[in-house]
JSON list of C-alpha atoms and ligand atoms in Angstrom, two decimals:
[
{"chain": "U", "resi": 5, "resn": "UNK", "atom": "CA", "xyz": [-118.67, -61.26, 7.94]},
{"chain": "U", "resi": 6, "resn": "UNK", "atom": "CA", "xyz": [-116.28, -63.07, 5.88]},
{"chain": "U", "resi": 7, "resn": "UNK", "atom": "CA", "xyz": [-116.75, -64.44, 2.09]},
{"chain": "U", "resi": 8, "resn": "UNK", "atom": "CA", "xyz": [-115.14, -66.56, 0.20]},
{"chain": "U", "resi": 9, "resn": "UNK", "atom": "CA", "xyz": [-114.09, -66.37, -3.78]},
{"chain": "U", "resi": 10, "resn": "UNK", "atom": "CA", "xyz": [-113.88, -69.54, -5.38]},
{"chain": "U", "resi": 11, "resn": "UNK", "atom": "CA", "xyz": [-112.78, -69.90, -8.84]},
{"chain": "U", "resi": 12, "resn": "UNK", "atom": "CA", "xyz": [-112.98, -73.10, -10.57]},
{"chain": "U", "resi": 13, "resn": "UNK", "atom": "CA", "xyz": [-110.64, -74.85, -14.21]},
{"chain": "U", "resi": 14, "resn": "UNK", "atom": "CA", "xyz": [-109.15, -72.18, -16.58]},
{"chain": "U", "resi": 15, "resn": "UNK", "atom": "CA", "xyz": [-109.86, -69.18, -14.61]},
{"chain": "U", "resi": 16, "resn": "UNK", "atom": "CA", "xyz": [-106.64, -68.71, -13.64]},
{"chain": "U", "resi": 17, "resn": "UNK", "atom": "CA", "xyz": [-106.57, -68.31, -17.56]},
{"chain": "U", "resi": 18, "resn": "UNK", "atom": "CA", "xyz": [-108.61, -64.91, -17.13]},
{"chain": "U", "resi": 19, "resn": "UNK", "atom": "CA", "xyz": [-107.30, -62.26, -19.58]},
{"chain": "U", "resi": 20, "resn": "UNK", "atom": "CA", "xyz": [-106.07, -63.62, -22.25]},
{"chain": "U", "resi": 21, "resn": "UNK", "atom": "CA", "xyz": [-108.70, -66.41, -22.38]},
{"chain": "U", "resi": 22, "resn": "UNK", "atom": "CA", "xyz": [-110.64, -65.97, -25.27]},
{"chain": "U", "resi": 23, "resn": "UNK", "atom": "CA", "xyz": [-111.47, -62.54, -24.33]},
{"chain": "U", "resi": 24, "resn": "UNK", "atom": "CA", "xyz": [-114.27, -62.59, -26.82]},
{"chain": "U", "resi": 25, "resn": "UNK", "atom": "CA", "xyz": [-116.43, -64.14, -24.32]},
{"chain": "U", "resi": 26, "resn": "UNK", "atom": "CA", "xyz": [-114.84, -63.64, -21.17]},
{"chain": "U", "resi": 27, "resn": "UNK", "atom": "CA", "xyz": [-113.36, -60.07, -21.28]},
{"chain": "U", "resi": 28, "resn": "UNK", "atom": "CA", "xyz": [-109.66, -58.51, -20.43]},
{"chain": "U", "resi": 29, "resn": "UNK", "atom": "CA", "xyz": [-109.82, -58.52, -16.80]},
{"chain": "U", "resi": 30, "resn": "UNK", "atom": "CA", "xyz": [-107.54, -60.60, -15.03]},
{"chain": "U", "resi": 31, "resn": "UNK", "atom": "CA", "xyz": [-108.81, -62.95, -11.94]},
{"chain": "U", "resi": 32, "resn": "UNK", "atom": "CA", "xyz": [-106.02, -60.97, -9.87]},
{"chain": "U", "resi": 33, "resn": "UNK", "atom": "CA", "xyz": [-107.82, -57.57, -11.37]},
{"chain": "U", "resi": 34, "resn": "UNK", "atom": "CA", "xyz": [-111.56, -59.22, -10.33]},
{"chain": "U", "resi": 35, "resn": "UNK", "atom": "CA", "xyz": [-109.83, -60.14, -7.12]},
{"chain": "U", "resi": 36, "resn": "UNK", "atom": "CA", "xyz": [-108.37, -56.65, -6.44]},
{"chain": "U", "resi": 37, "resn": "UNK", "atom": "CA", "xyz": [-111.53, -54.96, -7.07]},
{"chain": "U", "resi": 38, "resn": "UNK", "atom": "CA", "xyz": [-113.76, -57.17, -4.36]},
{"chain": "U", "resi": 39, "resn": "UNK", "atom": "CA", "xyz": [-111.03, -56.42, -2.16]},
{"chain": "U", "resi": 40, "resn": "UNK", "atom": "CA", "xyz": [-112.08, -52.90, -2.42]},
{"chain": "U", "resi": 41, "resn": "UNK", "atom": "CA", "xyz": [-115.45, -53.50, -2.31]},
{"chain": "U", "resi": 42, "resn": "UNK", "atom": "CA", "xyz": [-115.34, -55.70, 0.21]},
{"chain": "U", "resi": 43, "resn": "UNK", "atom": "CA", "xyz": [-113.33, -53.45, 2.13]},
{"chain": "U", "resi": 44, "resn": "UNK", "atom": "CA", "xyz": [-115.99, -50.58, 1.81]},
{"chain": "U", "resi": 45, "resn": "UNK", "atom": "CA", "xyz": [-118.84, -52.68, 3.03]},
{"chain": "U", "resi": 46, "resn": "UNK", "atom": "CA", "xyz": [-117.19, -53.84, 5.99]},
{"chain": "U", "resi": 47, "resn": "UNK", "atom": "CA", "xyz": [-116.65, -57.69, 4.72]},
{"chain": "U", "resi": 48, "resn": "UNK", "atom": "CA", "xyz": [-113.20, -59.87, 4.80]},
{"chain": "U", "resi": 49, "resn": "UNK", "atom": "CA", "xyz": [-112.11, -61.60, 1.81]},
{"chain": "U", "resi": 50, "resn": "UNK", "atom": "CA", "xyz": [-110.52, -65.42, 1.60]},
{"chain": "U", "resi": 51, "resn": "UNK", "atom": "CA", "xyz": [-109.87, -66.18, -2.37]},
{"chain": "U", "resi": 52, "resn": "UNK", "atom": "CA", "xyz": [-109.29, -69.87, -4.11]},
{"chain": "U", "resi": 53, "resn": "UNK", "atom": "CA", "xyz": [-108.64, -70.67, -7.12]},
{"chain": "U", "resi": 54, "resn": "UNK", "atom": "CA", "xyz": [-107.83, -74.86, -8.74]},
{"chain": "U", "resi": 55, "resn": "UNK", "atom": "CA", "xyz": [-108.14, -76.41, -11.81]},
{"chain": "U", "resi": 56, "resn": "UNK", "atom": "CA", "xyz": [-108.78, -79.21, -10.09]},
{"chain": "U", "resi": 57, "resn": "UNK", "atom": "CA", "xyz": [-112.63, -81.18, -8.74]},
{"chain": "U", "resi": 58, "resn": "UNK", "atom": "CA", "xyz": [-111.10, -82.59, -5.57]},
{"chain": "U", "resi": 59, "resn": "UNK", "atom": "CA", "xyz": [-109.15, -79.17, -4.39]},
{"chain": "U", "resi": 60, "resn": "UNK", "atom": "CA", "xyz": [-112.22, -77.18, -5.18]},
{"chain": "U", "resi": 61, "resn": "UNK", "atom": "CA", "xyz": [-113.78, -79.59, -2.53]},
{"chain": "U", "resi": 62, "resn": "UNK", "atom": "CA", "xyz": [-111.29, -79.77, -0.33]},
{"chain": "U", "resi": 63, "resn": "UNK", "atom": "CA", "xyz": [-111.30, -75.99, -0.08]},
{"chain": "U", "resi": 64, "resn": "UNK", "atom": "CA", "xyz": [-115.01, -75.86, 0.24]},
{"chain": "U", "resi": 65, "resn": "UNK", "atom": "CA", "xyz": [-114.36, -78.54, 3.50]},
{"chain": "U", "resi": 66, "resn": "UNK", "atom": "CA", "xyz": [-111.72, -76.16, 4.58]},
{"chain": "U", "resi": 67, "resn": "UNK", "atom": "CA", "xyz": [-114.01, -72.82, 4.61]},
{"chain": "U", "resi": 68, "resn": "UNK", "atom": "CA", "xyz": [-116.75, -74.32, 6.82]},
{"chain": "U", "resi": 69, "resn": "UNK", "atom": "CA", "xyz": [-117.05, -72.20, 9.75]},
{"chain": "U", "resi": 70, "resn": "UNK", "atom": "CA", "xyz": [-114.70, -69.92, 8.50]},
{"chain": "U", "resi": 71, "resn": "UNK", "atom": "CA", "xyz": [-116.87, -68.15, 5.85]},
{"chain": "U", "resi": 72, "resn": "UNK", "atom": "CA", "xyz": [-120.12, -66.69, 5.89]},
{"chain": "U", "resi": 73, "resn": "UNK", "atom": "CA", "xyz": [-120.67, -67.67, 2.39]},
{"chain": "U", "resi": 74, "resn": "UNK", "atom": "CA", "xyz": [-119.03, -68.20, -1.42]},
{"chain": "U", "resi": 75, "resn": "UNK", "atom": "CA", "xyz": [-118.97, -66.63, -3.94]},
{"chain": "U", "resi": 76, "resn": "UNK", "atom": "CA", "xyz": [-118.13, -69.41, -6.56]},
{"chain": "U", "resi": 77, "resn": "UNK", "atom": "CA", "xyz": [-117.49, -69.33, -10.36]},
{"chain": "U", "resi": 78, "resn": "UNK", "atom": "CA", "xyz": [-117.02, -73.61, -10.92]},
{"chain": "U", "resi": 79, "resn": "UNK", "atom": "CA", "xyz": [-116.28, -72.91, -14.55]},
{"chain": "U", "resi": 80, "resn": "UNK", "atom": "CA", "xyz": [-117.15, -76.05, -16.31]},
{"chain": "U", "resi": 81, "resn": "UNK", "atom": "CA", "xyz": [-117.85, -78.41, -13.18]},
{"chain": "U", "resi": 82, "resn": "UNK", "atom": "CA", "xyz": [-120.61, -75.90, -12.70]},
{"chain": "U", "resi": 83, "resn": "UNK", "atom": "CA", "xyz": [-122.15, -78.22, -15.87]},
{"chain": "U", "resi": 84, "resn": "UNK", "atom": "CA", "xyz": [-120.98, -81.65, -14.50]},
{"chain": "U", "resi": 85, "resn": "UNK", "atom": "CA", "xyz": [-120.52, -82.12, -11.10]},
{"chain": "U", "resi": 86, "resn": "UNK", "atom": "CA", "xyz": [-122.43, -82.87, -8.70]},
{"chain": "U", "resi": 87, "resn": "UNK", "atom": "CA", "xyz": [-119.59, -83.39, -6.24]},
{"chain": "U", "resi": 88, "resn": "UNK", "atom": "CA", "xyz": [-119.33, -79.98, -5.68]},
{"chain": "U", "resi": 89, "resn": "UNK", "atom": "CA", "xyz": [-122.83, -79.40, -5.03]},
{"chain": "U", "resi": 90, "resn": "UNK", "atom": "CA", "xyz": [-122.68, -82.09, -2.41]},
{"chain": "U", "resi": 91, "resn": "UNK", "atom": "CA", "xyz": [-119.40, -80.15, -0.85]},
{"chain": "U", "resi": 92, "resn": "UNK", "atom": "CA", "xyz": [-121.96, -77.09, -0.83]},
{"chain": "U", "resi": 93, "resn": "UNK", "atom": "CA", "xyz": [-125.15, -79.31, 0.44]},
{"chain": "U", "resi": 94, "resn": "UNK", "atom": "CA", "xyz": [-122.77, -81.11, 3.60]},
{"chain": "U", "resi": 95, "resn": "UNK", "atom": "CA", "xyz": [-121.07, -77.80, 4.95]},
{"chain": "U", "resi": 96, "resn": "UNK", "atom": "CA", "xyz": [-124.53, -75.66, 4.46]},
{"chain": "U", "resi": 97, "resn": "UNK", "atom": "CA", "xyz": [-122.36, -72.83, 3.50]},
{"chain": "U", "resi": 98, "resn": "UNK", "atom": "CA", "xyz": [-124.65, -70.29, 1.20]},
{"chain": "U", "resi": 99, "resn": "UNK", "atom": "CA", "xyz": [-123.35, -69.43, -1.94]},
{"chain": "U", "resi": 100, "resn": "UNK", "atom": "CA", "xyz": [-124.02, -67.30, -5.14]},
{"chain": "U", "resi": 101, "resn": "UNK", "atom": "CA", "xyz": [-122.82, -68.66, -7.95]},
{"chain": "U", "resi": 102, "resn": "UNK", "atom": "CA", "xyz": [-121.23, -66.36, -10.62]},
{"chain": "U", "resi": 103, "resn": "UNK", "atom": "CA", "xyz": [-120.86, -66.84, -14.56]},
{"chain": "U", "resi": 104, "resn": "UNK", "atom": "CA", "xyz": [-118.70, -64.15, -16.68]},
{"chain": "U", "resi": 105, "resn": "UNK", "atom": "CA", "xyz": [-120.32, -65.31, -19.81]},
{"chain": "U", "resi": 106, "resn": "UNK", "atom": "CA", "xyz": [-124.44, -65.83, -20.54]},
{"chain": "U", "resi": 107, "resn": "UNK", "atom": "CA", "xyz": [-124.28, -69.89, -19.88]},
{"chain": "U", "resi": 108, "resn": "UNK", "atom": "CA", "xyz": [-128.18, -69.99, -21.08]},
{"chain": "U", "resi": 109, "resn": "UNK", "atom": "CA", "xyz": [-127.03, -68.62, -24.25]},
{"chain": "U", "resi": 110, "resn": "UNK", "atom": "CA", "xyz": [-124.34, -70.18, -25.24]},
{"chain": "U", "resi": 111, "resn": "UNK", "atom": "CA", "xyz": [-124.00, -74.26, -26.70]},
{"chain": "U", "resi": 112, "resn": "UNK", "atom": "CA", "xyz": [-126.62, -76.63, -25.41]},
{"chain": "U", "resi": 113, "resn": "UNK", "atom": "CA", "xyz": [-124.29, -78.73, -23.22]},
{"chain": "U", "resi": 114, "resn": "UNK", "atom": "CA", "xyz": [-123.54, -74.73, -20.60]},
{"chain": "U", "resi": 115, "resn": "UNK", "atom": "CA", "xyz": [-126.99, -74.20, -20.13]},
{"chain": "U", "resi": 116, "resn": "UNK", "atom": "CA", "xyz": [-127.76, -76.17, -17.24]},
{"chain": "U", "resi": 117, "resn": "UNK", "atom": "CA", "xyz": [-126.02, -75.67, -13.89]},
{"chain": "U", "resi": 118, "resn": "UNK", "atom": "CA", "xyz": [-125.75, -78.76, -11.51]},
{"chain": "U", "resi": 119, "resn": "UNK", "atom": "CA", "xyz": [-124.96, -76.18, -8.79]},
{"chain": "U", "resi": 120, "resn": "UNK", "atom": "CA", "xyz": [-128.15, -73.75, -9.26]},
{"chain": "U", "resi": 121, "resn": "UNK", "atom": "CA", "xyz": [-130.33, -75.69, -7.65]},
{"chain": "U", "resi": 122, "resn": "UNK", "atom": "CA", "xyz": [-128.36, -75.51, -4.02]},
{"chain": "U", "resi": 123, "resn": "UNK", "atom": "CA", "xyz": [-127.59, -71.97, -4.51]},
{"chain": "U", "resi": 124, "resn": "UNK", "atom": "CA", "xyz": [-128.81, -68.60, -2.53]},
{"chain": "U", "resi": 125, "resn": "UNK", "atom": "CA", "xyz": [-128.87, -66.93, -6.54]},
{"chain": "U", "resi": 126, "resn": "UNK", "atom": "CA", "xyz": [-126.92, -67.06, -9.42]},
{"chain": "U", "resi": 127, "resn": "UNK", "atom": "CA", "xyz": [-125.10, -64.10, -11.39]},
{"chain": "U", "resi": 128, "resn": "UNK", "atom": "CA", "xyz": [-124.61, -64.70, -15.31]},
{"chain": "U", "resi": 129, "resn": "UNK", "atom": "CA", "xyz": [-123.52, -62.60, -18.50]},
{"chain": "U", "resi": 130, "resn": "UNK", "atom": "CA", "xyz": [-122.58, -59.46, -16.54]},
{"chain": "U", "resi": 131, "resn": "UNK", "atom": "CA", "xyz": [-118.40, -60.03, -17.38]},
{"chain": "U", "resi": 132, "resn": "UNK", "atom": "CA", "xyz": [-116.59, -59.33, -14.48]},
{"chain": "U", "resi": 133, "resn": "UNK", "atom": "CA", "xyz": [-118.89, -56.86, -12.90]},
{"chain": "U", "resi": 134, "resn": "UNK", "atom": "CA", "xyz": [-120.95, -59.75, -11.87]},
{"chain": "U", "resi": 135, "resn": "UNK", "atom": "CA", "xyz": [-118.78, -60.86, -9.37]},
{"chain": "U", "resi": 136, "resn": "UNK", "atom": "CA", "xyz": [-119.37, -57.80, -7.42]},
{"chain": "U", "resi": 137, "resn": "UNK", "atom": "CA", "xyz": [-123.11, -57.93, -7.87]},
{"chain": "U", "resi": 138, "resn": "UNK", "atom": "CA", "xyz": [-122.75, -61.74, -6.73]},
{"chain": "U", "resi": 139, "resn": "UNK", "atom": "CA", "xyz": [-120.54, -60.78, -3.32]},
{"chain": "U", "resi": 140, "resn": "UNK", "atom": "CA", "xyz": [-123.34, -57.79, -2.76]},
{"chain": "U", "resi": 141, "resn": "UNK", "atom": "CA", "xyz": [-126.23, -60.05, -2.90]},
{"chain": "U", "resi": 142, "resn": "UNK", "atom": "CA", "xyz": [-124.56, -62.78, -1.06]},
{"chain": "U", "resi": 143, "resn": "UNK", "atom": "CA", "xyz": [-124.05, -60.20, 1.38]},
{"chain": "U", "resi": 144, "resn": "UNK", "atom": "CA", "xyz": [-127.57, -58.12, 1.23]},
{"chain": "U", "resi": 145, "resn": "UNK", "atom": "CA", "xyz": [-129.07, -61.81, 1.68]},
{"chain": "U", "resi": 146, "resn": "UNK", "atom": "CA", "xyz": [-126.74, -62.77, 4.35]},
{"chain": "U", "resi": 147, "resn": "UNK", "atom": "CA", "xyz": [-127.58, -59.57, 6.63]},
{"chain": "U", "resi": 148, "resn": "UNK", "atom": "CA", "xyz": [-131.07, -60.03, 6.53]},
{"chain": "U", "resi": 149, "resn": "UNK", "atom": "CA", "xyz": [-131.15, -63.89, 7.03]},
{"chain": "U", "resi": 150, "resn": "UNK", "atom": "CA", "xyz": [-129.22, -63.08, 10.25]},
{"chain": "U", "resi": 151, "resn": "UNK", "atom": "CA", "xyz": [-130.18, -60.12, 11.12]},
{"chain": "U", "resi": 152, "resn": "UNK", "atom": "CA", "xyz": [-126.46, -58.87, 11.12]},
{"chain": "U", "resi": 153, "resn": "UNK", "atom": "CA", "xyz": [-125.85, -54.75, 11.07]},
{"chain": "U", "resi": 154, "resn": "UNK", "atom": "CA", "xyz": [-123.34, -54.89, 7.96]},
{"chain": "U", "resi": 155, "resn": "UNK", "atom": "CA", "xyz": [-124.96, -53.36, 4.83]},
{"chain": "U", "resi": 156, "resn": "UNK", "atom": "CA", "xyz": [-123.76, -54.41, 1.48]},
{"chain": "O", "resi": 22, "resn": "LIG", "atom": "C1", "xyz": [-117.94, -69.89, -17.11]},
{"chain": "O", "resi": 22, "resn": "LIG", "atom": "C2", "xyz": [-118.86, -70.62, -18.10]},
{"chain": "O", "resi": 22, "resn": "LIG", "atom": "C3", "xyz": [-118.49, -72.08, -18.19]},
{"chain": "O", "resi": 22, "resn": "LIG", "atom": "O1", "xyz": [-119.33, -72.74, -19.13]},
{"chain": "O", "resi": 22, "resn": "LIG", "atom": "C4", "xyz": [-117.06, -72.25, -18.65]},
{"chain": "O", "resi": 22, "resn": "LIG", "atom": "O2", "xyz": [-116.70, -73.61, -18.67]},
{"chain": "O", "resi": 22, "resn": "LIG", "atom": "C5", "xyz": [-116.11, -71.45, -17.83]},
{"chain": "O", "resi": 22, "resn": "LIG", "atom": "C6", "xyz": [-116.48, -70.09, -17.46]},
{"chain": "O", "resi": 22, "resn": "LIG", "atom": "C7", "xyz": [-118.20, -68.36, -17.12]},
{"chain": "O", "resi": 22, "resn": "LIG", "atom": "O3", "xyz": [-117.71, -67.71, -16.20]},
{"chain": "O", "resi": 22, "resn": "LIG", "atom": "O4", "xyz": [-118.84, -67.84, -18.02]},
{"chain": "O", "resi": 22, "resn": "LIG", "atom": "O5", "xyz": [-115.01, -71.89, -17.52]},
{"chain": "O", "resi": 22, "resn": "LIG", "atom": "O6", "xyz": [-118.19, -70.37, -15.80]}
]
């Protein structure tokens, strides 16, 4: 099985961006430890990253039949566009979508998602831990929609 991380404007920015809300960890520390996870449950690891709507797309085009599913943390387009839930809706590719930071508690205009209602589940106010909660569920929920013998 193979899953792909997708990482959305000013996550790059991870670690020094106000770490108040969004913690110390780097994206190349979160990225490093789902490589190790990954690695442990048997599952291969593509990773993105653009501050950018149209590359976030054009990556999502580029992943279809090459991932099993995303793991995707749109950042602010996860409030506004709906351009990346059509990428998601026209290559059917599952995903879990992942927020470091509570987005239902924080200012009125982060507390809807224009991708939640497309998505397999979504992962939110854990820090960086919830990325590997998001990859294991994406995972668990994979395996027993197809019946495959990896085990997250
Ligand atoms: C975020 C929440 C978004 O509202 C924000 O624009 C981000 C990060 C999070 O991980 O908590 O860039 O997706």
């Amino acid at each position: 099985m193979k899953i792909g991380i997708l990482n959305g404007p000013n996550l790059n920015l991870l670690g020094t961006r106000e770490p108040a809300i969004y913690g110390t960890a780097t994206l190349a520390d979160i990225e490093g430890a789902l490589a190790r996870i990954a690695e442990s449950i048997g599952v291969s690891l593509v990773t993105a990253q653009s501050n950018s709507e149209g590359a976030l797309i054009d990556v999502i085009h580029g992943w279809r039949g090459v991932v099993d599913g995303i793991v995707v943390n749109a950042g602010a387009y996860t409030h506004t566009s709906l351009a990346l839930r059509d990428a998601f809706s026209a290559t059917a590719i599952p995903f879990v979508e992942i927020h470091l930071s509570n987005i239902y508690a924080r200012e009125p205009e982060r507390r809807h998602s224009v991708l939640a209602s497309a998505a397999v589940g979504m992962v939110c106010g854990l820090g960086a831990d919830g990325y590997e909660y998001a990859l294991r569920g994406l995972v668990r929920t994979l395996t027993s929609t197809r019946g495959s013998s990896s085990s997250a």
